Amino acid sequence: MRAKRVIFCFLLSGACIAAVSETAAQDTIRQIDIQKGQVYLNLPVSESNPLTRMRISDGDKLLDQFTLKLTDSKPDYWVFFDVSRHQGKTLSVAVSHEN
């Protein structure tokens, strides 16, 4: 079976951070610097995509985890994660496919 290439796009204050995963079972982890004045992490969602699990951490502290239908193409809608209390910090965002 061929490994699937999945591209996740996190829109962050006008900047796009892309992560590529070679297999569906492998987590994609990105470090995201939260800038001063930044309030939200914008997440594009498409109802036709499979569920993905997202975990957002500050170091070893898990801030939140949830599932959503993340997309790298035109979203049906956007969801927002409040990062206002984490300005000036680096957060880890881990994304993996649900089984």
Coordinates of C-alpha atoms in Angstrom, one line a residue:
M1 CA 0.0 0.0 0.0
R2 CA 1.4 3.4 -0.9
A3 CA 2.0 5.9 1.8
K4 CA -0.5 8.8 1.7
R5 CA 0.9 12.3 1.5
V6 CA -1.3 14.5 3.6
I7 CA -0.7 18.3 3.8
F8 CA -2.1 20.2 6.7
C9 CA -2.3 23.9 6.6
F10 CA -2.5 26.0 9.7
L11 CA -3.3 29.7 9.0
L12 CA -1.7 31.8 11.6
S13 CA -2.1 35.6 11.5
G14 CA -1.9 35.6 7.7
A15 CA 1.1 33.2 7.6
C16 CA 0.6 29.6 6.4
I17 CA 2.6 26.9 8.1
A18 CA 2.5 23.6 6.2
A19 CA 3.3 20.2 7.5
V20 CA 3.7 17.0 5.5
S21 CA 3.2 13.5 6.8
E22 CA 4.3 10.5 4.9
T23 CA 1.9 8.1 6.5
A24 CA -1.6 8.4 8.0
A25 CA -0.5 6.8 11.2
Q26 CA 2.4 9.2 11.8
D27 CA 1.9 12.4 13.8
T28 CA 2.8 15.7 12.2
I29 CA 4.3 18.0 14.8
R30 CA 5.1 21.7 14.3
Q31 CA 6.4 24.3 16.6
I32 CA 4.5 27.6 16.2
D33 CA 5.7 30.9 17.6
I34 CA 2.8 32.9 18.9
Q35 CA 3.5 36.6 18.2
K36 CA 2.6 39.4 20.5
G37 CA -0.9 40.7 19.5
Q38 CA -1.8 37.3 18.0
V39 CA -5.2 36.1 19.3
Y40 CA -6.2 33.0 17.3
L41 CA -4.9 30.0 15.6
N42 CA -7.2 29.7 12.5
L43 CA -8.0 26.1 11.5
P44 CA -9.6 25.3 8.0
V45 CA -12.3 22.6 8.1
S46 CA -13.9 20.6 5.3
E47 CA -16.8 18.3 6.0
S48 CA -15.7 15.9 3.3
N49 CA -12.3 15.2 4.9
P50 CA -11.6 12.4 7.4
L51 CA -11.3 13.2 11.1
T52 CA -7.9 14.2 12.4
R53 CA -6.9 14.5 16.1
M54 CA -5.1 17.8 17.1
R55 CA -3.1 18.2 20.3
I56 CA -1.8 21.7 21.2
S57 CA 0.8 21.9 24.0
D58 CA 3.0 24.4 25.7
G59 CA 6.1 22.4 26.5
D60 CA 5.0 19.3 28.5
K61 CA 1.6 20.9 29.3
L62 CA -1.3 19.8 27.1
L63 CA -3.5 22.8 26.5
D64 CA -6.2 21.1 24.5
Q65 CA -6.9 18.1 22.2
F66 CA -9.8 17.7 19.8
T67 CA -10.9 16.2 16.5
L68 CA -11.8 18.0 13.4
K69 CA -11.9 17.6 9.7
L70 CA -8.8 19.6 8.9
T71 CA -8.3 20.6 5.2
D72 CA -5.5 21.9 3.0
S73 CA -7.9 23.0 0.3
K74 CA -10.9 25.4 0.3
P75 CA -12.6 25.1 3.7
D76 CA -16.3 24.8 4.3
Y77 CA -15.7 26.9 7.5
W78 CA -13.1 27.9 10.0
V79 CA -12.6 27.1 13.7
F80 CA -10.5 29.1 16.0
F81 CA -8.2 28.2 18.9
D82 CA -7.6 31.1 21.4
V83 CA -3.8 31.7 21.8
S84 CA -4.0 35.1 23.4
R85 CA -2.7 33.8 26.8
H86 CA 0.3 32.3 25.0
Q87 CA 1.7 35.3 23.2
G88 CA 5.5 35.3 23.0
K89 CA 5.6 31.5 23.5
T90 CA 6.2 28.5 21.2
L91 CA 3.4 26.0 21.1
S92 CA 3.6 22.4 19.7
V93 CA 0.8 21.4 17.4
A94 CA 0.5 17.6 16.7
V95 CA -1.9 16.3 14.1
S96 CA -2.7 12.6 13.4
H97 CA -5.5 10.8 11.6
E98 CA -8.3 9.1 13.5
N99 CA -8.6 5.4 12.9

